[in-house]
Backbone as JSON Lines, residues from 0, in Angstrom:
{"i":0,"aa":"M","n":[0.66,-0.78,0.19],"ca":[0.27,0.2,0.35],"c":[1.53,1.63,-0.45]}
{"i":1,"aa":"H","n":[0.77,2.1,-0.61],"ca":[1.33,3.76,-0.56],"c":[1.32,4.14,1.19]}
{"i":2,"aa":"I","n":[2.11,5.44,1.14],"ca":[2.9,5.13,2.4],"c":[2.14,6.61,2.52]}
{"i":3,"aa":"R","n":[1.11,7.12,1.57],"ca":[0.1,7.79,2.36],"c":[-0.71,7.61,2.57]}
{"i":4,"aa":"N","n":[-1.32,6.02,2.36],"ca":[-2.28,5.44,3.46],"c":[-1.64,4.99,3.86]}
{"i":5,"aa":"Q","n":[-0.09,4.2,4.23],"ca":[-0.97,3.32,5.39],"c":[0.16,4.85,6.94]}
{"i":6,"aa":"L","n":[0.55,5.47,6.41],"ca":[-0.17,7.03,6.83],"c":[-0.64,7.15,7.58]}
{"i":7,"aa":"R","n":[-1.65,7.67,6.8],"ca":[-3.85,7.56,7.06],"c":[-4.52,6.34,7.67]}
{"i":8,"aa":"N","n":[-3.61,5.09,7.37],"ca":[-3.73,4.57,8.95],"c":[-3.0,4.46,9.83]}
{"i":9,"aa":"A","n":[-2.17,4.91,9.71],"ca":[-1.0,5.42,11.28],"c":[-1.64,5.36,12.14]}
{"i":10,"aa":"I","n":[-2.32,7.11,10.98],"ca":[-2.57,8.18,12.27],"c":[-4.44,7.18,12.59]}
{"i":11,"aa":"G","n":[-5.41,6.57,12.49],"ca":[-6.3,6.02,12.22],"c":[-6.29,5.09,13.73]}
{"i":12,"aa":"N","n":[-5.33,4.55,13.68],"ca":[-4.65,3.79,14.65],"c":[-4.44,4.45,15.92]}
{"i":13,"aa":"E","n":[-3.65,5.88,16.15],"ca":[-2.95,6.35,16.59],"c":[-4.87,6.85,17.11]}
{"i":14,"aa":"L","n":[-5.1,7.99,16.64],"ca":[-6.95,8.64,17.28],"c":[-7.43,7.69,17.76]}
{"i":15,"aa":"L","n":[-6.95,6.5,17.3],"ca":[-8.38,5.36,17.73],"c":[-8.0,4.99,20.21]}
{"i":16,"aa":"K","n":[-6.87,5.54,20.07],"ca":[-6.07,5.41,21.5],"c":[-7.05,7.17,22.76]}
{"i":17,"aa":"V","n":[-6.95,7.91,21.79],"ca":[-8.12,9.13,22.25],"c":[-9.21,8.86,23.26]}
{"i":18,"aa":"A","n":[-9.09,8.66,24.06],"ca":[-11.02,8.42,25.39],"c":[-11.51,8.74,25.24]}
{"i":19,"aa":"S","n":[-11.57,10.4,25.01],"ca":[-13.2,10.89,23.72],"c":[-13.28,10.22,23.06]}
{"i":20,"aa":"L","n":[-13.05,10.14,22.12],"ca":[-13.02,9.75,20.46],"c":[-14.12,8.37,21.07]}
{"i":21,"aa":"A","n":[-13.75,7.81,21.77],"ca":[-14.97,6.35,21.63],"c":[-14.67,5.38,20.88]}
{"i":22,"aa":"G","n":[-13.28,5.54,20.22],"ca":[-13.35,4.38,18.92],"c":[-14.36,5.02,17.45]}
{"i":23,"aa":"R","n":[-14.64,6.18,17.46],"ca":[-15.45,6.65,16.45],"c":[-13.93,7.33,15.51]}
{"i":24,"aa":"V","n":[-13.46,6.99,14.87],"ca":[-12.43,7.16,13.88],"c":[-12.81,6.64,12.76]}
{"i":25,"aa":"Y","n":[-12.99,7.62,11.78],"ca":[-13.22,6.16,10.02],"c":[-12.54,7.09,9.11]}
{"i":26,"aa":"M","n":[-11.82,5.72,8.16],"ca":[-11.09,6.52,7.8],"c":[-11.36,6.98,6.19]}
{"i":27,"aa":"S","n":[-12.21,7.37,6.38],"ca":[-13.35,8.09,4.8],"c":[-13.96,9.74,4.87]}
{"i":28,"aa":"R","n":[-14.48,10.21,3.31],"ca":[-14.56,11.7,3.93],"c":[-16.39,11.16,3.84]}
{"i":29,"aa":"V","n":[-17.03,9.84,4.37],"ca":[-17.95,10.2,4.89],"c":[-17.88,10.2,6.4]}
{"i":30,"aa":"Y","n":[-18.59,10.33,7.27],"ca":[-19.09,10.56,8.42],"c":[-20.46,10.21,8.7]}
{"i":31,"aa":"P","n":[-20.4,8.88,9.53],"ca":[-22.22,8.71,9.87],"c":[-23.06,9.08,10.75]}
{"i":32,"aa":"F","n":[-23.8,10.38,9.95],"ca":[-24.11,11.3,11.17],"c":[-24.81,10.82,12.16]}
{"i":33,"aa":"S","n":[-25.44,10.53,13.21],"ca":[-25.94,10.13,14.16],"c":[-25.48,10.92,16.02]}
{"i":34,"aa":"S","n":[-26.82,11.61,16.45],"ca":[-26.1,12.32,18.11],"c":[-24.87,10.97,19.01]}
{"i":35,"aa":"A","n":[-25.86,9.96,18.66],"ca":[-25.36,8.66,18.92],"c":[-23.68,8.59,18.97]}
{"i":36,"aa":"A","n":[-22.93,8.66,17.88],"ca":[-22.17,8.36,17.62],"c":[-20.91,9.96,17.56]}
{"i":37,"aa":"L","n":[-21.58,10.65,17.96],"ca":[-20.16,12.14,18.11],"c":[-20.5,12.28,19.24]}
{"i":38,"aa":"P","n":[-18.89,12.78,19.45],"ca":[-17.97,13.16,18.66],"c":[-17.05,11.47,18.15]}
{"i":39,"aa":"G","n":[-17.12,12.57,16.58],"ca":[-15.42,11.16,16.38],"c":[-14.92,12.48,15.14]}
{"i":40,"aa":"V","n":[-14.0,11.65,14.45],"ca":[-13.5,11.39,13.1],"c":[-13.23,11.33,12.5]}
{"i":41,"aa":"N","n":[-12.71,11.78,10.93],"ca":[-12.58,10.64,10.08],"c":[-11.37,11.7,9.03]}
{"i":42,"aa":"V","n":[-10.21,10.87,8.23],"ca":[-9.23,10.54,8.24],"c":[-9.16,10.66,7.28]}
{"i":43,"aa":"R","n":[-8.72,11.72,6.28],"ca":[-8.72,11.48,5.25],"c":[-7.13,12.81,4.43]}
{"i":44,"aa":"F","n":[-7.11,12.33,2.27],"ca":[-6.31,12.33,1.98],"c":[-6.38,14.31,1.78]}
{"i":45,"aa":"N","n":[-5.9,15.07,1.48],"ca":[-6.58,16.29,1.72],"c":[-5.25,16.87,-0.25]}
{"i":46,"aa":"S","n":[-3.54,16.27,0.13],"ca":[-3.06,16.75,-0.91],"c":[-1.93,16.52,-0.7]}
{"i":47,"aa":"E","n":[-0.87,16.53,-1.81],"ca":[0.71,16.11,-1.7],"c":[1.86,16.56,-1.98]}
{"i":48,"aa":"T","n":[2.55,17.43,-2.63],"ca":[3.51,18.1,-3.21],"c":[4.74,17.14,-2.89]}
{"i":49,"aa":"I","n":[5.02,17.62,-4.59],"ca":[7.3,16.52,-4.31],"c":[7.95,17.81,-5.17]}
{"i":50,"aa":"S","n":[8.87,17.85,-4.34],"ca":[10.66,19.19,-3.89],"c":[10.53,19.18,-5.55]}
{"i":51,"aa":"E","n":[11.12,20.22,-5.47],"ca":[11.35,19.03,-7.92],"c":[13.15,19.58,-6.88]}
{"i":52,"aa":"E","n":[13.19,20.4,-6.55],"ca":[14.61,20.57,-6.4],"c":[15.16,19.7,-4.59]}
{"i":53,"aa":"E","n":[14.91,19.06,-4.95],"ca":[15.91,17.62,-3.79],"c":[15.68,16.17,-3.94]}
{"i":54,"aa":"R","n":[15.65,15.79,-5.86],"ca":[15.36,15.39,-5.96],"c":[17.75,14.54,-6.6]}
{"i":55,"aa":"A","n":[17.26,13.27,-5.61],"ca":[18.48,12.95,-5.29],"c":[18.48,11.13,-6.22]}
{"i":56,"aa":"N","n":[20.0,11.17,-7.11],"ca":[19.59,10.03,-7.29],"c":[20.18,8.52,-6.23]}
{"i":57,"aa":"V","n":[19.91,7.5,-6.11],"ca":[20.1,7.17,-5.41],"c":[20.17,4.95,-6.39]}
{"i":58,"aa":"A","n":[21.16,4.69,-5.84],"ca":[21.14,3.31,-6.15],"c":[19.37,2.48,-6.04]}
{"i":59,"aa":"G","n":[18.82,2.08,-7.26],"ca":[17.73,2.08,-7.71],"c":[16.67,3.17,-8.41]}
{"i":60,"aa":"G","n":[16.98,4.13,-7.61],"ca":[16.07,5.44,-8.38],"c":[16.48,7.16,-7.97]}
{"i":61,"aa":"R","n":[15.5,7.25,-7.99],"ca":[15.76,8.52,-7.88],"c":[15.04,8.83,-6.06]}
{"i":62,"aa":"E","n":[15.24,9.23,-5.31],"ca":[15.0,10.12,-3.85],"c":[13.84,10.98,-4.34]}
{"i":63,"aa":"I","n":[12.39,10.85,-3.99],"ca":[11.69,12.36,-3.59],"c":[10.81,12.76,-2.98]}
{"i":64,"aa":"F","n":[11.14,13.11,-2.21],"ca":[11.49,14.33,-1.19],"c":[9.78,14.85,-1.34]}
{"i":65,"aa":"R","n":[8.36,14.79,-0.53],"ca":[7.16,14.79,-0.55],"c":[6.71,15.14,0.57]}
{"i":66,"aa":"A","n":[5.3,15.76,0.75],"ca":[4.44,16.67,1.82],"c":[3.25,17.29,1.43]}
{"i":67,"aa":"V","n":[2.81,15.68,2.18],"ca":[1.02,14.82,2.06],"c":[0.61,15.94,3.22]}
{"i":68,"aa":"T","n":[-0.69,16.15,2.88],"ca":[-1.44,17.04,4.06],"c":[-2.66,16.04,4.57]}
{"i":69,"aa":"I","n":[-2.84,15.55,5.63],"ca":[-4.2,14.66,5.86],"c":[-4.92,15.59,6.62]}
{"i":70,"aa":"D","n":[-6.18,15.93,5.93],"ca":[-6.99,16.31,7.59],"c":[-7.45,15.17,8.63]}
{"i":71,"aa":"V","n":[-8.09,14.97,10.04],"ca":[-8.12,15.45,11.19],"c":[-10.1,16.62,11.31]}
{"i":72,"aa":"V","n":[-10.45,15.41,10.95],"ca":[-12.04,16.57,10.86],"c":[-12.66,15.69,11.85]}
{"i":73,"aa":"V","n":[-12.83,16.47,12.81],"ca":[-13.33,16.11,14.17],"c":[-15.71,16.74,13.79]}
{"i":74,"aa":"N","n":[-16.24,15.92,14.51],"ca":[-17.57,15.81,13.9],"c":[-17.88,16.21,14.9]}
{"i":75,"aa":"L","n":[-18.55,16.83,15.83],"ca":[-19.77,17.3,17.21],"c":[-20.78,17.8,17.15]}
{"i":76,"aa":"M","n":[-21.71,17.54,17.63],"ca":[-23.61,18.5,17.45],"c":[-23.25,19.64,18.51]}
{"i":77,"aa":"G","n":[-24.37,20.24,18.04],"ca":[-24.1,21.98,18.54],"c":[-23.03,23.3,17.82]}
{"i":78,"aa":"Q","n":[-24.26,24.5,17.57],"ca":[-23.48,25.35,17.76],"c":[-21.9,25.97,18.32]}
{"i":79,"aa":"D","n":[-22.27,25.6,19.59],"ca":[-21.35,25.58,20.23],"c":[-19.84,25.27,20.71]}
{"i":80,"aa":"S","n":[-19.65,24.32,20.22],"ca":[-18.52,23.23,20.5],"c":[-17.03,23.64,20.75]}
{"i":81,"aa":"D","n":[-16.53,24.92,21.34],"ca":[-15.61,25.79,20.9],"c":[-14.57,25.18,22.1]}
{"i":82,"aa":"D","n":[-14.5,24.88,22.97],"ca":[-14.69,24.32,24.28],"c":[-14.27,22.48,24.27]}
{"i":83,"aa":"E","n":[-15.52,22.19,23.9],"ca":[-15.06,20.36,23.37],"c":[-14.19,20.86,22.16]}
{"i":84,"aa":"F","n":[-14.51,21.01,21.62],"ca":[-13.49,20.6,20.05],"c":[-11.93,20.95,20.37]}
{"i":85,"aa":"D","n":[-11.83,22.14,21.75],"ca":[-10.46,22.82,21.83],"c":[-9.6,21.05,22.82]}
{"i":86,"aa":"E","n":[-10.37,20.67,23.87],"ca":[-10.55,19.86,24.56],"c":[-10.2,18.41,24.23]}
{"i":87,"aa":"I","n":[-10.76,17.66,22.77],"ca":[-10.37,17.09,21.72],"c":[-9.51,17.62,20.22]}
{"i":88,"aa":"S","n":[-8.68,18.75,20.35],"ca":[-8.29,18.99,19.62],"c":[-6.5,18.78,19.96]}
{"i":89,"aa":"A","n":[-6.11,19.05,21.53],"ca":[-5.52,18.94,22.38],"c":[-5.16,17.54,22.01]}
{"i":90,"aa":"D","n":[-6.23,16.53,22.9],"ca":[-5.45,14.87,22.25],"c":[-4.93,14.32,21.32]}
{"i":91,"aa":"I","n":[-5.17,15.11,20.2],"ca":[-5.63,14.46,18.9],"c":[-4.14,15.21,18.6]}
{"i":92,"aa":"E","n":[-2.98,16.57,19.43],"ca":[-2.46,16.42,18.95],"c":[-0.89,16.21,20.02]}
{"i":93,"aa":"S","n":[-1.68,16.02,21.27],"ca":[-0.13,15.08,21.9],"c":[0.13,13.61,21.8]}
{"i":94,"aa":"T","n":[-1.19,12.41,21.16],"ca":[-1.34,12.0,20.87],"c":[-0.44,11.63,19.29]}
{"i":95,"aa":"L","n":[-0.63,12.71,18.55],"ca":[0.68,12.65,17.15],"c":[1.68,12.57,17.17]}
{"i":96,"aa":"Y","n":[1.76,13.64,17.92],"ca":[3.38,14.55,18.12],"c":[3.4,12.72,18.79]}
{"i":97,"aa":"A","n":[3.28,12.16,19.42],"ca":[3.97,10.87,20.28],"c":[3.57,9.84,19.79]}
{"i":98,"aa":"S","n":[3.96,9.43,18.15],"ca":[3.4,8.61,17.38],"c":[5.05,7.58,16.92]}
{"i":99,"aa":"D","n":[4.88,6.94,17.3],"ca":[6.07,5.65,17.68],"c":[5.86,5.04,15.59]}
{"i":100,"aa":"E","n":[4.99,4.55,15.67],"ca":[4.18,4.48,14.29],"c":[4.62,6.16,12.95]}
{"i":101,"aa":"I","n":[4.21,6.3,13.31],"ca":[4.66,7.85,12.38],"c":[5.97,7.73,12.37]}
{"i":102,"aa":"K","n":[6.28,7.52,13.52],"ca":[7.83,8.09,12.94],"c":[8.06,7.59,11.88]}
{"i":103,"aa":"C","n":[7.99,5.73,12.21],"ca":[8.3,5.22,10.46],"c":[8.18,5.28,9.31]}
{"i":104,"aa":"L","n":[7.46,6.2,9.38],"ca":[6.91,6.44,7.49],"c":[7.49,8.0,7.62]}
{"i":105,"aa":"A","n":[7.71,9.21,8.5],"ca":[7.64,10.75,8.53],"c":[8.92,10.66,8.98]}
{"i":106,"aa":"K","n":[9.58,11.73,8.65],"ca":[10.01,12.82,8.32],"c":[10.57,13.62,9.52]}
{"i":107,"aa":"D","n":[8.99,14.37,9.36],"ca":[8.34,15.56,10.27],"c":[6.88,14.66,10.15]}
{"i":108,"aa":"W","n":[6.27,15.84,10.81],"ca":[5.16,16.35,10.65],"c":[4.43,17.76,12.03]}
{"i":109,"aa":"V","n":[4.04,18.04,11.46],"ca":[2.93,19.27,11.24],"c":[2.11,19.77,11.56]}
{"i":110,"aa":"L","n":[1.51,19.87,12.06],"ca":[-0.42,20.91,12.63],"c":[0.12,21.57,11.89]}
{"i":111,"aa":"A","n":[-0.89,22.14,10.6],"ca":[-0.64,23.63,9.09],"c":[-1.63,24.5,9.84]}
{"i":112,"aa":"S","n":[-2.43,24.34,9.55],"ca":[-4.02,24.64,10.16],"c":[-5.1,24.06,10.78]}
{"i":113,"aa":"T","n":[-5.73,24.99,11.4],"ca":[-7.81,24.75,11.98],"c":[-8.08,25.52,11.9]}
{"i":114,"aa":"E","n":[-9.6,24.88,10.94],"ca":[-11.04,25.65,10.85],"c":[-11.66,24.51,11.33]}
{"i":115,"aa":"I","n":[-12.2,25.56,12.14],"ca":[-13.99,25.03,12.49],"c":[-15.59,25.76,11.7]}
{"i":116,"aa":"E","n":[-16.14,25.47,11.18],"ca":[-17.4,25.49,10.58],"c":[-18.02,24.84,11.25]}
{"i":117,"aa":"V","n":[-19.69,25.89,10.99],"ca":[-20.74,24.82,11.86],"c":[-22.07,25.1,10.58]}
{"i":118,"aa":"L","n":[-22.12,23.8,10.59],"ca":[-23.46,23.29,9.62],"c":[-24.86,22.99,10.14]}
{"i":119,"aa":"P","n":[-25.7,24.96,9.9],"ca":[-26.55,24.81,10.64],"c":[-28.43,23.82,9.94]}
{"i":120,"aa":"E","n":[-27.63,24.2,8.87],"ca":[-28.94,23.54,7.97],"c":[-28.9,22.0,8.65]}
{"i":121,"aa":"A","n":[-28.08,21.36,9.15],"ca":[-29.06,20.19,10.19],"c":[-29.93,20.4,11.31]}
{"i":122,"aa":"E","n":[-30.31,18.83,11.41],"ca":[-31.9,19.27,12.5],"c":[-31.06,19.5,14.07]}
{"i":123,"aa":"D","n":[-30.23,19.26,13.76],"ca":[-29.49,19.6,15.14],"c":[-28.13,19.79,14.83]}
{"i":124,"aa":"P","n":[-28.01,21.67,15.04],"ca":[-26.61,21.84,13.76],"c":[-24.83,21.11,14.65]}
{"i":125,"aa":"I","n":[-24.19,20.39,13.24],"ca":[-23.38,19.72,13.76],"c":[-22.02,21.22,14.05]}
{"i":126,"aa":"T","n":[-20.85,20.95,14.44],"ca":[-20.03,21.89,13.7],"c":[-18.46,20.39,13.56]}
{"i":127,"aa":"L","n":[-17.78,22.1,12.43],"ca":[-16.96,20.59,12.07],"c":[-15.13,21.14,12.27]}
{"i":128,"aa":"G","n":[-14.51,20.53,12.68],"ca":[-12.66,21.24,13.44],"c":[-12.31,20.41,12.16]}
{"i":129,"aa":"T","n":[-11.6,20.72,11.21],"ca":[-11.08,20.72,10.69],"c":[-9.26,20.69,11.13]}
{"i":130,"aa":"M","n":[-7.86,19.92,11.03],"ca":[-7.38,19.85,12.05],"c":[-6.4,19.53,10.27]}
{"i":131,"aa":"S","n":[-5.29,19.87,9.62],"ca":[-4.96,19.94,8.69],"c":[-3.3,19.58,9.51]}
{"i":132,"aa":"W","n":[-2.63,18.7,9.1],"ca":[-1.38,18.25,9.25],"c":[-0.88,18.15,7.76]}
{"i":133,"aa":"V","n":[1.01,18.23,8.04],"ca":[1.89,18.3,7.26],"c":[2.39,16.62,7.35]}
{"i":134,"aa":"F","n":[2.44,16.26,7.01],"ca":[3.7,15.37,6.77],"c":[4.74,14.88,5.75]}
{"i":135,"aa":"L","n":[6.04,15.29,6.13],"ca":[7.16,15.32,4.91],"c":[7.59,13.73,5.35]}
{"i":136,"aa":"Y","n":[8.37,13.3,4.3],"ca":[8.8,11.23,4.06],"c":[9.33,11.47,3.03]}
{"i":137,"aa":"A","n":[9.78,10.9,2.6],"ca":[10.74,10.32,1.26],"c":[10.18,9.38,1.13]}
{"i":138,"aa":"N","n":[10.88,8.99,-0.52],"ca":[10.76,7.47,-0.88],"c":[11.17,7.12,-2.07]}
{"i":139,"aa":"I","n":[11.71,6.18,-2.76],"ca":[12.22,6.27,-3.55],"c":[11.59,5.87,-5.38]}
{"i":140,"aa":"D","n":[11.98,6.57,-6.02],"ca":[11.17,6.66,-6.76],"c":[10.3,4.96,-7.77]}
{"i":141,"aa":"T","n":[11.12,3.99,-7.27],"ca":[10.24,3.22,-7.94],"c":[9.74,2.26,-6.86]}
{"i":142,"aa":"E","n":[9.83,2.72,-5.33],"ca":[9.47,2.43,-4.57],"c":[8.06,3.49,-3.72]}
{"i":143,"aa":"P","n":[6.99,2.63,-4.12],"ca":[6.31,4.44,-3.74],"c":[5.45,3.27,-1.89]}
{"i":144,"aa":"R","n":[6.02,2.26,-2.2],"ca":[5.07,2.05,-0.58],"c":[5.96,1.76,0.48]}
{"i":145,"aa":"K","n":[7.41,2.36,0.77],"ca":[8.22,2.4,1.49],"c":[9.06,3.14,1.45]}
{"i":146,"aa":"S","n":[9.42,3.75,2.67],"ca":[10.05,4.83,3.31],"c":[10.78,4.98,3.58]}
{"i":147,"aa":"R","n":[11.06,5.65,3.4],"ca":[13.17,6.7,3.62],"c":[12.78,6.75,4.5]}
């Protein structure tokens, strides 16, 4: 499986450890909304860039340096969920930054941005907090399943 998929899976595995999520971690773009299933998170691929300047010839091909953005979207009930989001996002940050599984795949990672939006059109408004994480990793161009 591609390194991006491995990273998403590693993030999902780590988020299962966050007690306030109670195992409600979905590896998809769609969250199965129900008030009983909140709070919960979606882990989804956003984008990836490849550094043109930092390619290097190595045995077996060229080493490619990549920056992939993966979003962790926290789904909360209600429109006044800022405090709850802040608590959950603090748990997510400390969990992901301490991850040994992610360390095996990425050279570095950082929370790049956070956005909060309310979906008022639902019967009970839903708050979405999107945490965009950037993961830096490298691979040989002929081996997209193996991180270096």
